[in-house]
Amino acid sequence: MPEYFSINGARRLEGQVTISGAKNAAVAIIPATILAGEPCILENLPQIQDVRSLQKILQKLGAQVEITAGGCMTIDPRGIQTRDATFPEISSMRASYYLLGAMLAAYGEVELALPGGCVIGARPIDQHIKGFRALGAKVYLDEDRNVLRAQAARLRGAEIFFDVVSVGATINVMLAATRAEGTTVLHNVAKEPHIVDTANFLNMMGATVRGAGTDEIRVHGTTKMRGCAYSIIPDQIETGTYMIAAAATRGDVIIKNVIPTHMEAVCAKLLESGARVMQGDDGKEFFLRVTQTERPRAVNVKTMVYPGFPTDLQQPMMAYLCTADGLSVITENIFENRFNHVKELRTLGASVNVNKRIAKVKGVSNLRGGDVYATDLRAGASLIVAALSAQGTTRVHNIGYIDRGYEYLEQKLRALGAELERVKG
Ligand code: UD1
């Protein structure tokens, strides 16, 4: 039977929580190890479903993958003989598309089942394909099998201007360009923290990637890369989720192992809503402390590419604003269909109206418990935030989505005083 979370809400979150390694960096860096052609050791990996799925995928391709204590993974890609990445696990997670860039660069050929993952709009990959083609690859779509085939006897550096700013396309084409002859210049790229982290990892393996974190990335191709040990950055979205949950429960939480500069847009909105946000350094790591004692003020939020307010936190932020004083207007600029959580929030008593990409949230004084269903990972996070702040008991169903991206969620929340249980349905 499927599991669900049972949450007795309206408990103030208090105490300390330590943030795990970044999911979105991990799902790019794990496939990127293929480029090393030698063993790599990854540290600070989150123990989440997406990481376990990638472990299985690499093993099925022929790599040796071991997870050791404390979130370490050793990957030896030398056993990979096949170029066929069309087995079912591949299409079960969207980020498996990074195998396109990595395998194309390492082996000159790949066949990939098209990605699944969270259902938040159409999510095309035309920009990835445009980039590979510009590097000289032949890319065919087999519509009957839903499989993409990319092949190149050799890749050549090129100048590529992306039509839209895409995290996935930036990383994927950056991976492929590490092995192209000459220099590749990528314009209009995404600047998210995990892009910089992936570029740093590629450089540790011997690639020459410059400019990650700006609008333009230059990659000087190389023929040989090497294994390395690399520690993944803390998760920006998990950090934001706990910051928002602290404020939503009128709590007081110290969030450790964070990179405060990644959180500026979220800090600004929480401050605007009346929460207190303090940044500190305990000598070992940075932390953020979020305190909220009163009913928040309504604020307007527009999702933007980094360093703007992240779309992945739009849903948890909406749950927080459901009990704010006044009308909050939330504009979703990245994905056209990222309001699936609204219907569920209404079940808990929220007053939200959606018109295309704009949600108007009229704050109510309290949410109340009920049965709600996650439709994607961050919608799930939104329902957890809502349930933590709601009066009474909420059962959050479809928690498989949440397990894809939040390490030790129930342990971390319980340590902060939440009453939450994973129940077998
Ligand atoms: C990544 C993140 C996801 C986050 C999103 C936006 C990972 C594994 N996932 O997803 O958590 O919500 O960035 O910050 O890192 N687009 C195109 N053509 C393309 C690619 C994208 O039109 O070829 C459009 C998409 O439909 C979307 C926008 O560009 O509207 C941004 O998508 P993108 O940045 O690519 O998101 P993902 O990489 O899928």
Short mmCIF file of C-alpha atoms and ligand atoms in Angstrom, two decimals:
data_model
loop_
_atom_site.label_atom_id
_atom_site.label_comp_id
_atom_site.label_asym_id
_atom_site.label_seq_id
_atom_site.Cartn_x
_atom_site.Cartn_y
_atom_site.Cartn_z
CA MET A 1 0.00 0.00 0.00
CA PRO A 2 1.28 3.51 -0.71
CA GLU A 3 2.59 5.46 2.25
CA TYR A 4 1.39 8.87 3.40
CA PHE A 5 2.48 11.46 5.95
CA SER A 6 0.15 12.14 8.85
CA ILE A 7 0.88 15.56 10.31
CA ASN A 8 -0.63 17.15 13.40
CA GLY A 9 -0.15 20.79 12.58
CA ALA A 10 -0.01 24.14 14.32
CA ARG A 11 3.19 23.21 16.17
CA ARG A 12 5.90 25.86 16.19
CA LEU A 13 9.10 24.55 14.56
CA GLU A 14 12.05 25.25 16.85
CA GLY A 15 15.67 24.13 16.91
CA GLN A 16 18.32 23.31 14.35
CA VAL A 17 18.31 21.50 11.04
CA THR A 18 21.26 20.63 8.79
CA ILE A 19 20.82 20.89 5.05
CA SER A 20 21.81 18.00 2.77
CA GLY A 21 23.67 18.02 -0.53
CA ALA A 22 21.89 19.62 -3.48
CA LYS A 23 19.60 17.30 -5.43
CA ASN A 24 19.84 19.28 -8.65
CA ALA A 25 23.65 19.32 -8.48
CA ALA A 26 23.78 15.62 -7.63
CA VAL A 27 21.61 14.57 -10.58
CA ALA A 28 23.95 16.41 -12.98
CA ILE A 29 27.25 15.47 -11.35
CA ILE A 30 26.53 11.73 -11.05
CA PRO A 31 26.09 11.27 -14.84
CA ALA A 32 29.01 13.65 -15.44
CA THR A 33 31.38 11.15 -13.77
CA ILE A 34 31.15 9.12 -17.00
CA LEU A 35 33.42 11.75 -18.56
CA ALA A 36 36.24 10.97 -16.12
CA GLY A 37 36.83 7.49 -17.55
CA GLU A 38 38.22 6.74 -14.08
CA PRO A 39 36.71 6.32 -10.60
CA CYS A 40 35.27 9.41 -8.89
CA ILE A 41 34.25 9.88 -5.27
CA LEU A 42 31.27 12.13 -4.61
CA GLU A 43 30.68 13.42 -1.11
CA ASN A 44 27.71 15.12 0.56
CA LEU A 45 25.22 13.40 -1.73
CA PRO A 46 21.64 13.48 -0.46
CA GLN A 47 20.15 10.06 0.22
CA ILE A 48 17.04 10.58 -1.87
CA GLN A 49 15.17 8.55 -4.44
CA ASP A 50 16.63 10.42 -7.43
CA VAL A 51 20.17 9.57 -6.30
CA ARG A 52 19.24 5.90 -5.76
CA SER A 53 17.64 5.84 -9.22
CA LEU A 54 20.80 7.23 -10.83
CA GLN A 55 22.89 4.67 -8.96
CA LYS A 56 20.74 1.91 -10.47
CA ILE A 57 20.86 3.51 -13.92
CA LEU A 58 24.67 3.75 -13.94
CA GLN A 59 24.93 0.17 -12.68
CA LYS A 60 22.63 -1.03 -15.45
CA LEU A 61 24.86 0.76 -17.95
CA GLY A 62 27.81 -1.23 -16.56
CA ALA A 63 29.44 1.18 -14.09
CA GLN A 64 30.45 0.06 -10.61
CA VAL A 65 28.68 2.23 -8.08
CA GLU A 66 28.90 1.97 -4.32
CA ILE A 67 27.26 4.11 -1.70
CA THR A 68 29.24 4.32 1.50
CA ALA A 69 28.38 5.85 4.86
CA GLY A 70 27.71 9.58 5.17
CA GLY A 71 26.42 10.23 1.67
CA CYS A 72 29.54 9.17 -0.28
CA MET A 73 29.31 7.48 -3.66
CA THR A 74 32.16 5.87 -5.57
CA ILE A 75 31.53 5.59 -9.29
CA ASP A 76 33.81 3.67 -11.64
CA PRO A 77 32.49 4.18 -15.19
CA ARG A 78 35.10 1.98 -16.92
CA GLY A 79 32.73 -0.98 -17.25
CA ILE A 80 30.21 0.95 -19.37
CA GLN A 81 30.09 -0.76 -22.76
CA THR A 82 26.54 -0.10 -23.90
CA ARG A 83 25.29 3.12 -25.47
CA ASP A 84 21.71 2.04 -24.93
CA ALA A 85 20.02 4.02 -22.16
CA THR A 86 16.44 3.11 -22.97
CA PHE A 87 15.48 0.87 -20.04
CA PRO A 88 12.49 1.84 -17.87
CA GLU A 89 14.41 3.47 -14.98
CA ILE A 90 15.68 6.12 -17.42
CA SER A 91 12.30 7.57 -18.31
CA SER A 92 11.20 7.49 -14.66
CA MET A 93 13.37 10.51 -13.86
CA ARG A 94 13.73 13.66 -15.84
CA ALA A 95 17.34 14.41 -14.99
CA SER A 96 18.48 11.22 -16.74
CA TYR A 97 18.66 13.55 -19.77
CA TYR A 98 22.14 14.51 -18.56
CA LEU A 99 23.25 11.11 -19.87
CA LEU A 100 22.79 12.61 -23.34
CA GLY A 101 25.55 15.19 -22.91
CA ALA A 102 27.81 12.92 -20.86
CA MET A 103 27.59 9.80 -23.06
CA LEU A 104 27.69 11.75 -26.32
CA ALA A 105 30.92 13.41 -25.18
CA ALA A 106 32.49 10.27 -23.71
CA TYR A 107 31.47 7.70 -26.37
CA GLY A 108 30.24 9.69 -29.37
CA GLU A 109 26.90 7.93 -29.23
CA VAL A 110 23.85 7.48 -27.01
CA GLU A 111 20.26 6.31 -27.20
CA LEU A 112 18.08 7.65 -24.43
CA ALA A 113 14.48 7.02 -23.41
CA LEU A 114 12.85 10.43 -23.11
CA PRO A 115 12.53 11.83 -19.63
CA GLY A 116 9.68 11.59 -17.17
CA GLY A 117 9.87 13.23 -13.72
CA CYS A 118 7.60 15.90 -12.29
CA VAL A 119 4.59 16.88 -14.36
CA ILE A 120 4.89 20.67 -14.48
CA GLY A 121 4.03 21.70 -17.98
CA ALA A 122 5.30 20.58 -21.35
CA ARG A 123 9.02 20.88 -20.50
CA PRO A 124 10.53 20.51 -23.97
CA ILE A 125 14.24 19.75 -24.52
CA ASP A 126 14.60 21.55 -27.85
CA GLN A 127 17.41 23.75 -26.50
CA HIS A 128 19.45 20.71 -25.45
CA ILE A 129 19.04 19.29 -28.97
CA LYS A 130 19.89 22.61 -30.60
CA GLY A 131 23.12 22.71 -28.57
CA PHE A 132 24.17 19.16 -29.45
CA ARG A 133 23.48 19.78 -33.13
CA ALA A 134 25.52 22.99 -33.04
CA LEU A 135 28.43 20.91 -31.70
CA GLY A 136 28.13 18.68 -34.76
CA ALA A 137 26.03 15.80 -33.41
CA LYS A 138 23.29 14.11 -35.39
CA VAL A 139 20.19 13.91 -33.21
CA TYR A 140 17.14 11.85 -34.19
CA LEU A 141 13.88 11.47 -32.36
CA ASP A 142 12.24 8.05 -32.69
CA GLU A 143 8.68 9.08 -31.87
CA ASP A 144 7.31 5.53 -31.91
CA ARG A 145 9.70 4.41 -29.18
CA ASN A 146 9.95 7.84 -27.48
CA VAL A 147 13.71 7.54 -27.75
CA LEU A 148 16.31 10.15 -28.68
CA ARG A 149 19.47 9.08 -30.49
CA ALA A 150 22.53 11.33 -30.64
CA GLN A 151 25.70 10.48 -32.49
CA ALA A 152 28.90 12.29 -33.48
CA ALA A 153 32.18 10.93 -34.80
CA ARG A 154 33.66 14.07 -33.28
CA LEU A 155 32.22 17.13 -31.61
CA ARG A 156 33.45 20.58 -32.60
CA GLY A 157 33.35 23.74 -30.49
CA ALA A 158 30.69 26.25 -31.52
CA GLU A 159 29.01 29.49 -30.52
CA ILE A 160 25.51 28.78 -29.22
CA PHE A 161 22.86 31.28 -28.19
CA PHE A 162 20.06 29.66 -26.18
CA ASP A 163 16.56 30.93 -27.02
CA VAL A 164 15.38 30.41 -23.45
CA VAL A 165 17.37 30.35 -20.25
CA SER A 166 17.36 26.68 -19.33
CA VAL A 167 19.15 24.99 -16.44
CA GLY A 168 19.03 21.58 -18.10
CA ALA A 169 20.18 22.75 -21.54
CA THR A 170 23.03 24.80 -20.05
CA ILE A 171 24.38 21.83 -18.09
CA ASN A 172 23.79 19.25 -20.83
CA VAL A 173 25.53 21.22 -23.57
CA MET A 174 28.32 22.19 -21.14
CA LEU A 175 28.90 18.46 -20.51
CA ALA A 176 29.06 17.68 -24.22
CA ALA A 177 31.36 20.64 -24.94
CA THR A 178 34.05 19.41 -22.52
CA ARG A 179 35.14 16.90 -25.18
CA ALA A 180 34.53 19.02 -28.30
CA GLU A 181 37.49 20.13 -30.36
CA GLY A 182 38.23 23.80 -29.73
CA THR A 183 36.20 26.33 -27.80
CA THR A 184 32.46 26.42 -27.21
CA VAL A 185 30.81 29.67 -26.16
CA LEU A 186 27.36 29.36 -24.60
CA HIS A 187 25.29 32.56 -24.47
CA ASN A 188 22.13 33.27 -22.48
CA VAL A 189 22.85 30.45 -20.04
CA ALA A 190 21.28 29.77 -16.66
CA LYS A 191 23.23 30.81 -13.54
CA GLU A 192 21.76 28.57 -10.84
CA PRO A 193 24.13 27.43 -8.05
CA HIS A 194 24.13 23.84 -9.30
CA ILE A 195 25.41 25.01 -12.70
CA VAL A 196 28.43 26.50 -10.98
CA ASP A 197 28.81 23.33 -8.91
CA THR A 198 28.72 21.12 -12.01
CA ALA A 199 31.26 23.37 -13.76
CA ASN A 200 33.55 23.18 -10.71
CA PHE A 201 33.27 19.40 -10.78
CA LEU A 202 34.08 19.28 -14.50
CA ASN A 203 37.14 21.44 -13.87
CA MET A 204 38.26 19.09 -11.07
CA MET A 205 38.09 16.28 -13.64
CA GLY A 206 40.42 18.24 -15.93
CA ALA A 207 37.94 20.17 -18.09
CA THR A 208 38.33 23.88 -18.74
CA VAL A 209 34.99 25.56 -18.09
CA ARG A 210 34.98 29.29 -17.45
CA GLY A 211 32.23 31.78 -16.66
CA ALA A 212 29.70 29.49 -14.93
CA GLY A 213 27.48 31.74 -12.81
CA THR A 214 27.48 34.49 -15.47
CA ASP A 215 25.44 34.83 -18.69
CA GLU A 216 28.23 33.32 -20.81
CA ILE A 217 30.10 30.05 -20.36
CA ARG A 218 33.24 29.16 -22.32
CA VAL A 219 34.37 25.56 -22.55
CA HIS A 220 37.77 24.68 -23.99
CA GLY A 221 37.51 21.08 -25.12
CA THR A 222 39.92 18.41 -23.96
CA THR A 223 40.54 14.81 -24.99
CA LYS A 224 41.25 13.42 -21.56
CA MET A 225 39.73 13.90 -18.16
CA ARG A 226 40.48 12.17 -14.85
CA GLY A 227 38.79 10.88 -11.71
CA CYS A 228 38.54 13.09 -8.64
CA ALA A 229 36.89 13.49 -5.25
CA TYR A 230 34.25 16.20 -5.03
CA SER A 231 31.86 17.45 -2.36
CA ILE A 232 28.43 18.66 -3.50
CA ILE A 233 27.04 22.04 -2.39
CA PRO A 234 24.16 22.32 0.09
CA ASP A 235 20.67 22.25 -1.38
CA GLN A 236 19.29 25.73 -2.05
CA ILE A 237 15.71 24.48 -2.35
CA GLU A 238 15.79 22.34 0.78
CA THR A 239 17.22 25.36 2.64
CA GLY A 240 14.40 27.55 1.37
CA THR A 241 11.79 24.93 2.26
CA TYR A 242 12.93 24.86 5.91
CA MET A 243 13.17 28.67 6.02
CA ILE A 244 9.59 28.94 4.78
CA ALA A 245 8.35 26.14 7.07
CA ALA A 246 9.92 27.95 10.04
CA ALA A 247 8.11 31.17 9.15
CA ALA A 248 4.83 29.38 8.34
CA THR A 249 4.69 27.74 11.77
CA ARG A 250 5.63 31.03 13.49
CA GLY A 251 8.77 29.20 14.53
CA ASP A 252 12.42 29.86 15.27
CA VAL A 253 14.81 27.64 13.32
CA ILE A 254 18.57 27.68 12.76
CA ILE A 255 19.34 26.19 9.35
CA LYS A 256 22.92 24.93 9.13
CA ASN A 257 25.21 24.02 6.24
CA VAL A 258 23.87 26.68 3.89
CA ILE A 259 25.34 29.11 1.36
CA PRO A 260 23.60 32.38 2.33
CA THR A 261 24.25 34.12 -1.01
CA HIS A 262 22.13 31.43 -2.71
CA MET A 263 19.21 32.42 -0.51
CA GLU A 264 19.05 36.19 -1.05
CA ALA A 265 15.76 36.25 -2.98
CA VAL A 266 14.07 34.05 -0.38
CA CYS A 267 15.50 36.06 2.54
CA ALA A 268 14.22 39.27 0.94
CA LYS A 269 10.67 37.93 0.62
CA LEU A 270 10.60 36.49 4.14
CA LEU A 271 11.84 39.81 5.54
CA GLU A 272 9.21 41.67 3.53
CA SER A 273 6.56 39.40 5.07
CA GLY A 274 7.69 40.39 8.56
CA ALA A 275 9.89 37.40 9.47
CA ARG A 276 13.34 37.92 11.00
CA VAL A 277 16.24 36.38 9.09
CA MET A 278 19.70 36.37 10.56
CA GLN A 279 22.87 35.11 8.92
CA GLY A 280 25.75 33.70 10.96
CA ASP A 281 28.93 31.69 10.88
CA ASP A 282 29.63 29.23 13.70
CA GLY A 283 33.26 28.84 12.68
CA LYS A 284 32.55 25.57 10.86
CA GLU A 285 29.75 26.54 8.52
CA PHE A 286 27.29 29.30 7.67
CA PHE A 287 23.81 29.24 9.07
CA LEU A 288 20.57 31.16 8.68
CA ARG A 289 18.11 31.73 11.50
CA VAL A 290 14.48 32.38 10.63
CA THR A 291 12.08 33.61 13.27
CA GLN A 292 8.45 34.55 12.81
CA THR A 293 6.24 35.39 15.75
CA GLU A 294 3.27 37.13 14.16
CA ARG A 295 0.90 36.67 11.30
CA PRO A 296 2.91 37.43 8.14
CA ARG A 297 2.13 40.34 5.84
CA ALA A 298 1.05 39.48 2.30
CA VAL A 299 3.81 39.86 -0.32
CA ASN A 300 3.98 39.56 -4.08
CA VAL A 301 6.30 36.95 -5.55
CA LYS A 302 7.49 36.57 -9.14
CA THR A 303 9.52 33.50 -10.01
CA MET A 304 12.61 34.23 -12.07
CA VAL A 305 15.79 32.51 -13.12
CA TYR A 306 18.60 32.73 -10.55
CA PRO A 307 19.27 35.04 -8.73
CA GLY A 308 15.51 35.69 -8.78
CA PHE A 309 12.98 33.87 -6.63
CA PRO A 310 13.24 30.15 -7.55
CA THR A 311 10.24 28.50 -9.16
CA ASP A 312 10.92 25.44 -6.99
CA LEU A 313 10.06 27.51 -3.90
CA GLN A 314 6.97 29.14 -5.36
CA GLN A 315 4.77 26.31 -4.12
CA PRO A 316 6.06 26.20 -0.49
CA MET A 317 5.95 30.03 -0.44
CA MET A 318 2.31 29.98 -1.48
CA ALA A 319 1.49 27.65 1.42
CA TYR A 320 3.08 30.20 3.78
CA LEU A 321 1.20 33.13 2.24
CA CYS A 322 -2.14 31.32 2.58
CA THR A 323 -2.34 32.59 6.17
CA ALA A 324 -0.79 36.02 5.57
CA ASP A 325 -2.64 39.24 6.28
CA GLY A 326 -3.84 40.59 2.92
CA LEU A 327 -3.66 39.64 -0.74
CA SER A 328 -0.47 38.11 -2.19
CA VAL A 329 -0.01 37.94 -5.94
CA ILE A 330 2.23 35.10 -7.13
CA THR A 331 3.43 35.12 -10.73
CA GLU A 332 4.94 31.92 -12.13
CA ASN A 333 7.25 32.94 -14.96
CA ILE A 334 9.20 29.70 -15.50
CA PHE A 335 6.66 26.88 -15.89
CA GLU A 336 3.21 27.31 -17.38
CA ASN A 337 1.52 24.68 -15.26
CA ARG A 338 2.95 24.93 -11.80
CA PHE A 339 -0.20 25.52 -9.80
CA ASN A 340 -1.29 21.91 -9.30
CA HIS A 341 -0.95 22.38 -5.55
CA VAL A 342 -3.62 25.10 -5.44
CA LYS A 343 -6.55 22.69 -5.47
CA GLU A 344 -5.00 20.80 -2.55
CA LEU A 345 -4.33 23.99 -0.57
CA ARG A 346 -7.98 24.90 -1.06
CA THR A 347 -8.91 21.57 0.55
CA LEU A 348 -7.11 22.86 3.65
CA GLY A 349 -9.14 26.08 3.58
CA ALA A 350 -6.88 28.34 1.50
CA SER A 351 -8.41 31.02 -0.69
CA VAL A 352 -6.47 31.06 -3.97
CA ASN A 353 -7.58 32.10 -7.45
CA VAL A 354 -5.55 31.20 -10.50
CA ASN A 355 -5.64 32.93 -13.85
CA LYS A 356 -3.03 31.54 -16.26
CA ARG A 357 0.37 32.24 -14.64
CA ILE A 358 -0.95 34.40 -11.80
CA ALA A 359 -2.27 33.15 -8.47
CA LYS A 360 -4.00 35.52 -6.08
CA VAL A 361 -3.80 34.33 -2.50
CA LYS A 362 -6.23 35.93 -0.06
CA GLY A 363 -4.85 35.21 3.38
CA VAL A 364 -7.12 33.33 5.80
CA SER A 365 -6.46 33.27 9.52
CA ASN A 366 -5.92 29.48 9.69
CA LEU A 367 -5.66 26.42 7.49
CA ARG A 368 -7.33 23.24 8.75
CA GLY A 369 -6.34 19.60 8.30
CA GLY A 370 -7.58 17.34 5.52
CA ASP A 371 -6.50 14.79 2.92
CA VAL A 372 -4.25 16.22 0.20
CA TYR A 373 -2.34 14.73 -2.72
CA ALA A 374 1.11 15.74 -4.00
CA THR A 375 1.25 16.03 -7.78
CA ASP A 376 4.97 16.75 -8.04
CA LEU A 377 7.98 17.14 -5.77
CA ARG A 378 7.65 20.81 -4.83
CA ALA A 379 3.85 20.63 -4.70
CA GLY A 380 4.50 17.98 -2.06
CA ALA A 381 6.80 20.36 -0.19
CA SER A 382 4.08 22.99 -0.33
CA LEU A 383 1.56 20.59 1.22
CA ILE A 384 4.00 19.70 3.99
CA VAL A 385 4.43 23.41 4.83
CA ALA A 386 0.66 23.90 4.77
CA ALA A 387 0.07 20.81 6.93
CA LEU A 388 2.67 21.91 9.49
CA SER A 389 0.88 25.22 9.95
CA ALA A 390 -2.72 23.91 9.73
CA GLN A 391 -4.99 23.24 12.71
CA GLY A 392 -5.68 19.53 13.16
CA THR A 393 -4.43 16.51 11.23
CA THR A 394 -3.46 16.50 7.56
CA ARG A 395 -2.69 13.38 5.57
CA VAL A 396 -0.33 14.12 2.67
CA HIS A 397 -0.59 11.39 0.02
CA ASN A 398 1.61 10.53 -3.01
CA ILE A 399 4.72 11.07 -0.93
CA GLY A 400 6.86 9.20 -3.46
CA TYR A 401 7.27 12.59 -5.12
CA ILE A 402 8.58 14.12 -1.88
CA ASP A 403 11.01 11.23 -1.32
CA ARG A 404 12.58 12.08 -4.68
CA GLY A 405 14.04 15.27 -3.27
CA TYR A 406 14.05 15.63 0.53
CA GLU A 407 16.53 13.63 2.60
CA TYR A 408 15.35 12.42 6.03
CA LEU A 409 12.34 14.74 5.90
CA GLU A 410 10.44 13.19 8.78
CA GLN A 411 13.52 12.88 11.03
CA LYS A 412 14.51 16.50 10.36
CA LEU A 413 11.01 17.85 10.95
CA ARG A 414 10.46 15.76 14.08
CA ALA A 415 13.75 17.06 15.51
CA LEU A 416 12.24 20.56 15.08
CA GLY A 417 9.16 19.56 17.07
CA ALA A 418 6.80 18.63 14.24
CA GLU A 419 4.30 15.82 14.86
CA LEU A 420 4.68 13.84 11.69
CA GLU A 421 4.49 10.15 10.90
CA ARG A 422 5.01 8.07 7.80
CA VAL A 423 2.04 5.71 7.66
CA LYS A 424 1.66 2.64 5.49
CA GLY A 425 -1.68 3.15 3.76
C1 UD1 B 1 15.65 22.59 -13.58
C2 UD1 B 1 15.51 22.02 -12.20
C3 UD1 B 1 14.11 22.25 -11.65
C4 UD1 B 1 13.77 23.73 -11.72
C5 UD1 B 1 14.04 24.30 -13.11
C6 UD1 B 1 13.90 25.81 -13.15
C7 UD1 B 1 17.07 20.18 -12.26
C8 UD1 B 1 17.26 18.71 -12.32
N1 UD1 B 1 15.80 20.59 -12.27
O1 UD1 B 1 14.71 21.92 -14.41
O2 UD1 B 1 14.08 21.80 -10.32
O3 UD1 B 1 12.40 23.89 -11.43
O4 UD1 B 1 15.37 23.99 -13.53
O5 UD1 B 1 14.73 26.41 -12.22
O6 UD1 B 1 18.01 20.94 -12.17
N2 UD1 B 1 12.70 24.99 -21.82
C9 UD1 B 1 12.53 24.99 -23.20
N3 UD1 B 1 13.36 24.22 -23.96
C10 UD1 B 1 14.36 23.46 -23.42
C11 UD1 B 1 14.53 23.47 -22.02
C12 UD1 B 1 13.70 24.25 -21.25
O7 UD1 B 1 11.64 25.66 -23.71
O8 UD1 B 1 15.08 22.79 -24.18
C13 UD1 B 1 11.82 25.83 -20.97
C14 UD1 B 1 11.01 24.97 -19.99
O9 UD1 B 1 9.81 24.50 -20.56
C15 UD1 B 1 10.77 25.95 -18.87
C16 UD1 B 1 12.05 26.81 -18.87
O10 UD1 B 1 12.64 26.62 -20.15
O11 UD1 B 1 9.67 26.78 -19.15
C17 UD1 B 1 13.04 26.46 -17.79
O12 UD1 B 1 13.32 25.08 -17.83
P1 UD1 B 1 14.73 24.48 -17.38
O13 UD1 B 1 15.54 25.56 -16.73
O14 UD1 B 1 15.32 23.73 -18.49
O15 UD1 B 1 14.28 23.46 -16.27
P2 UD1 B 1 14.83 22.01 -16.01
O16 UD1 B 1 16.29 21.94 -16.34
O17 UD1 B 1 13.90 21.02 -16.57
#
